mmCIF file of C-alpha atoms in Angstrom:
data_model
loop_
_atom_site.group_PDB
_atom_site.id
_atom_site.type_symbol
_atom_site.label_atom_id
_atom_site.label_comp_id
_atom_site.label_asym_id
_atom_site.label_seq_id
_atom_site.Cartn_x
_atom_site.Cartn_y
_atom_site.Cartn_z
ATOM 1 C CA UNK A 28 65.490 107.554 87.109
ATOM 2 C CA UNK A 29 64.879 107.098 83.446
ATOM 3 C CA UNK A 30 65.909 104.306 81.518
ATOM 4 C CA UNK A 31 67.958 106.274 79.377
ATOM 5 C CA UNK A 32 69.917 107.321 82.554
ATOM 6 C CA UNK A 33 70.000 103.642 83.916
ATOM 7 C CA UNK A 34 70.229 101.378 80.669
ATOM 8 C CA UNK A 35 69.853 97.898 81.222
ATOM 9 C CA UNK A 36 72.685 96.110 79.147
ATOM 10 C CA UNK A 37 74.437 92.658 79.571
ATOM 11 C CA UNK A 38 76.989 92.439 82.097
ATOM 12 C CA UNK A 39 80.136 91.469 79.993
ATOM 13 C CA UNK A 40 79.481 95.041 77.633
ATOM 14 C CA UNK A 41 78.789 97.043 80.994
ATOM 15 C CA UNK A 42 82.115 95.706 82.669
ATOM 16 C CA UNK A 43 83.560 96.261 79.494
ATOM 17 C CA UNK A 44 82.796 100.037 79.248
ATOM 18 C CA UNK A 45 83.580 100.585 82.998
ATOM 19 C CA UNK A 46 87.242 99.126 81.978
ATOM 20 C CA UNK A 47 87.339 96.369 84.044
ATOM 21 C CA UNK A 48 88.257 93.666 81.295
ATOM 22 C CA UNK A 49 87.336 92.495 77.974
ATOM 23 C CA UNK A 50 83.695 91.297 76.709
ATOM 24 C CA UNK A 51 85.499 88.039 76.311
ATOM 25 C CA UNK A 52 87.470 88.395 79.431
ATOM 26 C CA UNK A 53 84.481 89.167 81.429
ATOM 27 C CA UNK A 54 82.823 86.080 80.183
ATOM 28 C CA UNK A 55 85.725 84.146 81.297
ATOM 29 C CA UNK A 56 85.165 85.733 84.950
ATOM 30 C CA UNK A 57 81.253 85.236 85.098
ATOM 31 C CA UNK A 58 81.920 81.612 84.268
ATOM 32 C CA UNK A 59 84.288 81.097 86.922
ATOM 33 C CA UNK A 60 82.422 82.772 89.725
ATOM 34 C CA UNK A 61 84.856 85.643 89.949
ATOM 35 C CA UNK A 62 82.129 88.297 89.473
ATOM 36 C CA UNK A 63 79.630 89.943 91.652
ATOM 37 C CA UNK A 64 76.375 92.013 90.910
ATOM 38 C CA UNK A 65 75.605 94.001 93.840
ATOM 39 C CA UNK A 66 77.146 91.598 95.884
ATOM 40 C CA UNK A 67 76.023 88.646 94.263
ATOM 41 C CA UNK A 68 77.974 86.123 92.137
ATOM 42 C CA UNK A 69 76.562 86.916 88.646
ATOM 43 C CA UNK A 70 75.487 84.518 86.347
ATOM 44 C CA UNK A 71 76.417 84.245 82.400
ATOM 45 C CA UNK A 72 74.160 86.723 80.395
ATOM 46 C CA UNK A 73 73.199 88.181 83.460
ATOM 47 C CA UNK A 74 71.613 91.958 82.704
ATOM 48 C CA UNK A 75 72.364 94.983 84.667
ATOM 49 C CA UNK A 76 71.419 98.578 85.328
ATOM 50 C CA UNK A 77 74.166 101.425 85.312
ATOM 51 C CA UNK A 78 74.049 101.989 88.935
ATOM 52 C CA UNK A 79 74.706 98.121 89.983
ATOM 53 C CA UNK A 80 77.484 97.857 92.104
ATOM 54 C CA UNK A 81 79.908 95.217 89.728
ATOM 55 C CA UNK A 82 82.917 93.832 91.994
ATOM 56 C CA UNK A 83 85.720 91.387 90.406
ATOM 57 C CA UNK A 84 87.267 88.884 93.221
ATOM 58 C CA UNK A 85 91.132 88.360 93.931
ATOM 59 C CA UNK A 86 91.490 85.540 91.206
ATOM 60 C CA UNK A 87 90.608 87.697 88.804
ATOM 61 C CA UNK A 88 92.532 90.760 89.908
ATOM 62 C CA UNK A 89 95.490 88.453 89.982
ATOM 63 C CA UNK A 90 94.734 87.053 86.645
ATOM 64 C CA UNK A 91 94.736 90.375 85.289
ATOM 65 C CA UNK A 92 98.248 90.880 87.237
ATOM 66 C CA UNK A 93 99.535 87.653 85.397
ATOM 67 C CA UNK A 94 98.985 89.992 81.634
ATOM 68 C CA UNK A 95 102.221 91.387 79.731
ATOM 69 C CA UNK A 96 102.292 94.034 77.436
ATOM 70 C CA UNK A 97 104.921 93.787 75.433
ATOM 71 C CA UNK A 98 106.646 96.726 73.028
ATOM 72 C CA UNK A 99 108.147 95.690 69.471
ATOM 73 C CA UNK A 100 110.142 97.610 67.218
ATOM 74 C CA UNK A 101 108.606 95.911 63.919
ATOM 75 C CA UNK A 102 110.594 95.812 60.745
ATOM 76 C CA UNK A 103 109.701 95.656 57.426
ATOM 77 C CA UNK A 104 108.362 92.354 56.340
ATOM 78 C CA UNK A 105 105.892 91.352 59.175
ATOM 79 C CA UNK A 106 102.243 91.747 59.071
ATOM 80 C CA UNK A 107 101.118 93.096 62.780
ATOM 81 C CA UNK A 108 97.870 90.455 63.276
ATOM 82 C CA UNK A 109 97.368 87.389 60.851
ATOM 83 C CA UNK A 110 100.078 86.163 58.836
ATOM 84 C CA UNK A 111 99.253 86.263 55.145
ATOM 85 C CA UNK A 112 100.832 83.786 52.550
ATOM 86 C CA UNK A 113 104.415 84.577 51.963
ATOM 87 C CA UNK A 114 104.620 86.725 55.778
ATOM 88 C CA UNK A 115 105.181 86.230 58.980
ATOM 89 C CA UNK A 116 102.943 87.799 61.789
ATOM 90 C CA UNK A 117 105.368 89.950 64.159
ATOM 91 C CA UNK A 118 104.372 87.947 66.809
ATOM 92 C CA UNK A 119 106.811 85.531 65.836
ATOM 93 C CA UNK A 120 109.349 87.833 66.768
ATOM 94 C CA UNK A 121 108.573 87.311 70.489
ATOM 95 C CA UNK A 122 111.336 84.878 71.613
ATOM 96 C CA UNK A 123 113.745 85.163 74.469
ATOM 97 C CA UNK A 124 116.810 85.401 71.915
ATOM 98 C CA UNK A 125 114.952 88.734 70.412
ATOM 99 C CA UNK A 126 114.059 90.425 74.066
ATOM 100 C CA UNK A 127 115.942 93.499 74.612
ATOM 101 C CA UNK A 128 119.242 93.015 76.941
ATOM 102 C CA UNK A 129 118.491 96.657 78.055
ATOM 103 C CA UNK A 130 115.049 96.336 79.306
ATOM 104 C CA UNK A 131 114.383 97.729 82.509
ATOM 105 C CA UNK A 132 111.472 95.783 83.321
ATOM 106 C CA UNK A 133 111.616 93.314 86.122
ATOM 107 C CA UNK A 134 109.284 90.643 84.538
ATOM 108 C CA UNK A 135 111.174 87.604 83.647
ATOM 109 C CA UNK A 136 110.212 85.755 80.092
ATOM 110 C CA UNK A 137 108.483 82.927 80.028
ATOM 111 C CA UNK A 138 106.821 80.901 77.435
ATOM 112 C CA UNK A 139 103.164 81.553 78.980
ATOM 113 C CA UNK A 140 103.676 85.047 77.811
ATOM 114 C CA UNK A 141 103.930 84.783 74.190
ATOM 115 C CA UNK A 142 99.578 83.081 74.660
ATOM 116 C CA UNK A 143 96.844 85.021 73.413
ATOM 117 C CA UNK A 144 99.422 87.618 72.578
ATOM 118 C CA UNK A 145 96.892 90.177 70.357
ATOM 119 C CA UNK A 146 98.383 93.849 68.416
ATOM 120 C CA UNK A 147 96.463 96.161 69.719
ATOM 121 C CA UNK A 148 96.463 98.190 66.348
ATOM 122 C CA UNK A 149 97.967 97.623 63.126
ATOM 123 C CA UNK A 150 100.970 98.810 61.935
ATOM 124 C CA UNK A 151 101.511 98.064 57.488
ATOM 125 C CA UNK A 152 103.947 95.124 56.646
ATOM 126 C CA UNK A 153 106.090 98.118 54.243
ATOM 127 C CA UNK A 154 105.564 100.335 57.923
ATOM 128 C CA UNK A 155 108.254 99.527 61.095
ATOM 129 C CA UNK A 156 108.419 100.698 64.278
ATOM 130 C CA UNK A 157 106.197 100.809 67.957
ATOM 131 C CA UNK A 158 103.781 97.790 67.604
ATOM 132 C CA UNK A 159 102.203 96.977 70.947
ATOM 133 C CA UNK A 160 101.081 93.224 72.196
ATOM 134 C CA UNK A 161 99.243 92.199 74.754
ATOM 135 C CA UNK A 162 97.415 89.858 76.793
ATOM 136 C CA UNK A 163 95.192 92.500 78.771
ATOM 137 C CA UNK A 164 92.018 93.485 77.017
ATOM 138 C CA UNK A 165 92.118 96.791 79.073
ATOM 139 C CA UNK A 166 94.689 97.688 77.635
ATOM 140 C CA UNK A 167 93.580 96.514 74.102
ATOM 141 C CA UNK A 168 90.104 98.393 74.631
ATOM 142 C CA UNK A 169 92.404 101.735 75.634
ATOM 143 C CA UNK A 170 94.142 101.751 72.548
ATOM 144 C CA UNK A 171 92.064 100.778 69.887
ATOM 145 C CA UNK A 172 88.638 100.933 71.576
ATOM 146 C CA UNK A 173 85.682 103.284 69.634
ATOM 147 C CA UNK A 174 86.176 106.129 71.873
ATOM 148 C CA UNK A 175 89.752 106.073 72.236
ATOM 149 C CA UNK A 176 91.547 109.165 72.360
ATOM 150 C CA UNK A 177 95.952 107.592 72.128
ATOM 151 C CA UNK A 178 97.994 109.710 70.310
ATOM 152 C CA UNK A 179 100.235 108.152 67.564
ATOM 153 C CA UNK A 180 103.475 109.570 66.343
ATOM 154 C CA UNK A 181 104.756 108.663 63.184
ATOM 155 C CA UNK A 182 107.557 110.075 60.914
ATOM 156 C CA UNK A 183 106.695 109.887 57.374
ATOM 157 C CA UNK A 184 109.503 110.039 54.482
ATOM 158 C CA UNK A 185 107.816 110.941 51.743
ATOM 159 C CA UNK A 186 108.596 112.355 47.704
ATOM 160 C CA UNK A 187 106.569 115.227 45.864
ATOM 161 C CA UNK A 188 105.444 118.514 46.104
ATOM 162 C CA UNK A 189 102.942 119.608 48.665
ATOM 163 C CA UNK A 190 101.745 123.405 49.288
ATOM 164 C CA UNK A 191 100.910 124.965 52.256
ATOM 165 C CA UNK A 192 97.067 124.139 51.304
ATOM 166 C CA UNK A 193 97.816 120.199 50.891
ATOM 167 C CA UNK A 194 99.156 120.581 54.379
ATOM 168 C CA UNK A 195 96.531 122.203 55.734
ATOM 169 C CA UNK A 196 93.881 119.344 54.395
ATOM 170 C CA UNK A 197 96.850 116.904 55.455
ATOM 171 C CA UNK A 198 95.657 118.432 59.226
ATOM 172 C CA UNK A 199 92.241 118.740 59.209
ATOM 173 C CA UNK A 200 89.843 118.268 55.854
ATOM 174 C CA UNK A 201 90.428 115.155 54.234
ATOM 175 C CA UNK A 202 88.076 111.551 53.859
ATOM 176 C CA UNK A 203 88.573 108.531 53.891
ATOM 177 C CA UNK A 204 86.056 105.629 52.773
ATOM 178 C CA UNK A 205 83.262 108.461 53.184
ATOM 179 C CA UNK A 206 83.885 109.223 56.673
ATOM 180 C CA UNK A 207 85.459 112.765 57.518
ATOM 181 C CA UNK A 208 88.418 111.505 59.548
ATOM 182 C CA UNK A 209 89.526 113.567 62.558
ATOM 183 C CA UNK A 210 91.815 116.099 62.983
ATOM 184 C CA UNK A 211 95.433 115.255 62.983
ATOM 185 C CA UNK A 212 98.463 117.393 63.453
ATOM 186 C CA UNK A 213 100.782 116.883 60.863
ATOM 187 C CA UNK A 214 104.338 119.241 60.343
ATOM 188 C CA UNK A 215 107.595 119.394 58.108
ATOM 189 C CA UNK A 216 110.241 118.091 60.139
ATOM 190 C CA UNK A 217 112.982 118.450 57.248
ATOM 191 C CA UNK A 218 112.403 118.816 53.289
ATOM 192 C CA UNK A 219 111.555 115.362 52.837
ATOM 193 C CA UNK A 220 109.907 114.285 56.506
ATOM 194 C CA UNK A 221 106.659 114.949 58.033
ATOM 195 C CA UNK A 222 105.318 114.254 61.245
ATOM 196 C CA UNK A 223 102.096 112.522 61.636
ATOM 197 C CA UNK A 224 100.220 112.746 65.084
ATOM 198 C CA UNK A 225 96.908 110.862 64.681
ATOM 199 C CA UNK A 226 93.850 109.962 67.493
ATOM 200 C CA UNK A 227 92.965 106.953 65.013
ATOM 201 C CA UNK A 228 93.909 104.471 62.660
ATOM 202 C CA UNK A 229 92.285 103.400 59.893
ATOM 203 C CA UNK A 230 93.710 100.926 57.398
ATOM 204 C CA UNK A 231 96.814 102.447 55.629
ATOM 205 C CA UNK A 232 95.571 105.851 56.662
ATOM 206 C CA UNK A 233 98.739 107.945 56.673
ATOM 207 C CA UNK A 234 99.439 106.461 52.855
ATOM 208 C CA UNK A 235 96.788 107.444 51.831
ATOM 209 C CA UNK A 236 96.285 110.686 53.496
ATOM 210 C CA UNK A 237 99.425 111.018 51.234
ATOM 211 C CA UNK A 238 98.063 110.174 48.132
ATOM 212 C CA UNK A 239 95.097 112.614 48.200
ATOM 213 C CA UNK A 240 97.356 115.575 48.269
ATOM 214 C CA UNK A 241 99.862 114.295 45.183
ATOM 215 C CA UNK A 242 102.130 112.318 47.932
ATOM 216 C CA UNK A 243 103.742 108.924 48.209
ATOM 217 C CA UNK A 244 105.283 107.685 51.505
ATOM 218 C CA UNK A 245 108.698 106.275 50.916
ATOM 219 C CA UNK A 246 108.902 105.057 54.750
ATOM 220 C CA UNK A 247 107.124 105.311 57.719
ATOM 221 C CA UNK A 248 107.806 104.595 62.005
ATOM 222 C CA UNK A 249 105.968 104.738 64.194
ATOM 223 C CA UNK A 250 108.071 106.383 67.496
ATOM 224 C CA UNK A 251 105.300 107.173 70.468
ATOM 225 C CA UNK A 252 101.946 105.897 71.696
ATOM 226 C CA UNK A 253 100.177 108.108 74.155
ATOM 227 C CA UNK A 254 103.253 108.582 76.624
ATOM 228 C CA UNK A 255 105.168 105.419 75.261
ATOM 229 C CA UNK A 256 107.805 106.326 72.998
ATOM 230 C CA UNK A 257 109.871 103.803 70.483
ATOM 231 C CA UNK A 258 113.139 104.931 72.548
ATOM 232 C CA UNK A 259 116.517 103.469 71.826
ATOM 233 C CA UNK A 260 114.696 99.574 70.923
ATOM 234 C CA UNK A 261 116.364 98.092 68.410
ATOM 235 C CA UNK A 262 114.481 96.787 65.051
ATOM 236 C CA UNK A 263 113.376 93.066 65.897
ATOM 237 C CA UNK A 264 113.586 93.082 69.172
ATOM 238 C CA UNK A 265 110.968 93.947 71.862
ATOM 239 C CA UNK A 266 110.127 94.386 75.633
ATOM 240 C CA UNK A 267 107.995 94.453 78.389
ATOM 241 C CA UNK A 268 105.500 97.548 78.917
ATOM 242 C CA UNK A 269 106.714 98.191 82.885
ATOM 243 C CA UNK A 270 104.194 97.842 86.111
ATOM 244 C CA UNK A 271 105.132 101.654 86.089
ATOM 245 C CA UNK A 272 104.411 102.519 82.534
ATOM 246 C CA UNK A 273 101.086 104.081 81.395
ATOM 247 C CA UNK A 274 99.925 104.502 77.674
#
């Protein structure tokens, strides 16, 4: 076998691309003995070949178990990651007096779960809607990894004129900060709404997607990830992704 068919990489990126956890969460594990390379307990830095055998113990697993995801329905106002001066981060919004009285899920809150709470992908402070939190960097890397593949739904109010060739570059065509971006499916939904269904999410992208065909967005929501849709959730208020419930 080649080493271009068995590339020897460090263990945290290869458990990392299999989907087991996190780089950072699989350097957590390593440390605490709750890893094993072809049945051995690995060691930190530790190097392996694509066809080692890479086995995570029941602490771990359980760990892992221990995660939320949690679903916001962000207003206007709230940055999605670091709070910048004047803002609030829409983590703050995470409290037992905002969760949902008609969530289904049957995790119960507790303080532990509002730790290492992280957006996987950004949603604008002017932007509301589906924000997603979590504590599980699986579920981070699935959503916002480099060869992700989520869906995003977005409805887009938005004031000027726009032909039937601005909506064709609007779908497939356009650039952004000299990279081609990929193709998107984008439709009227009334005479002043489009739909935006993107596979990625560059900075402000749907603004100014806008702005290169004679656009400006007046509002934008976000109302579906993959197979996790914004629903009936009320603005402010959030709850828990269910054992059930898969992106």
């Amino acid at each position: 076998m080649t080493t271009e068919q068995n590339e020897v990489q460090r263990l945290s990126k290869r458990m990392a691309q299999l989907g087991l956890c996190s780089r950072r969460e699989a350097d957590s594990y390593i440390e605490q003995g709750w890893v094993k390379v072809n049945g051995v307990t690995a060691v930190l830095g530790q190097k392996v070949l694509d066809s080692d055998r890479i086995d995570l113990n029941r602490q771990a697993h359980r760990q892992q178990a221990e995660r939320v995801t949690i679903l916001l329905n962000k207003p206007v106002g709230y940055v999605s990651a670091q709070p910048e001066k004047g803002y609030r981060a829409a983590v703050e919004l995470i409290t037992e007096t905002n969760h949902w009285l008609e969530d289904k899920s049957p995790i119960h809150f507790q303080a532990t779960h509002t730790r290492h709470l992280a957006p996987a992908g950004r949603l604008d402070i002017d932007s509301v809607g589906l924000l997603v939190l979590t504590q599980d960097g699986r579920i981070a890397k699935q959503l916002i990894g480099e060869n992700s593949g989520i869906e995003k739904e977005y409805l887009v109010r938005v004031s000027g004129r726009l032909d039937d060739k601005g909506l064709a570059l609007l779908n497939h065509g356009l650039s952004l900060d000299g990279e081609k971006l990929r193709p998107a499916k984008v439709n009227w939904q009334n005479q002043d709404q489009l739909k935006f269904i993107l596979k990625q999410g560059k900075k402000r992208q749907i603004r100014r997607m806008c702005e290169l065909v004679g656009l400006k967005v007046i509002g934008l929501k976000r109302v579906r990830i993959g197979r996790i849709k914004l629903g009936a959730l009320p603005p402010g208020q959030w709850r828990y992704l269910s054992p059930q419930e898969k992106f």
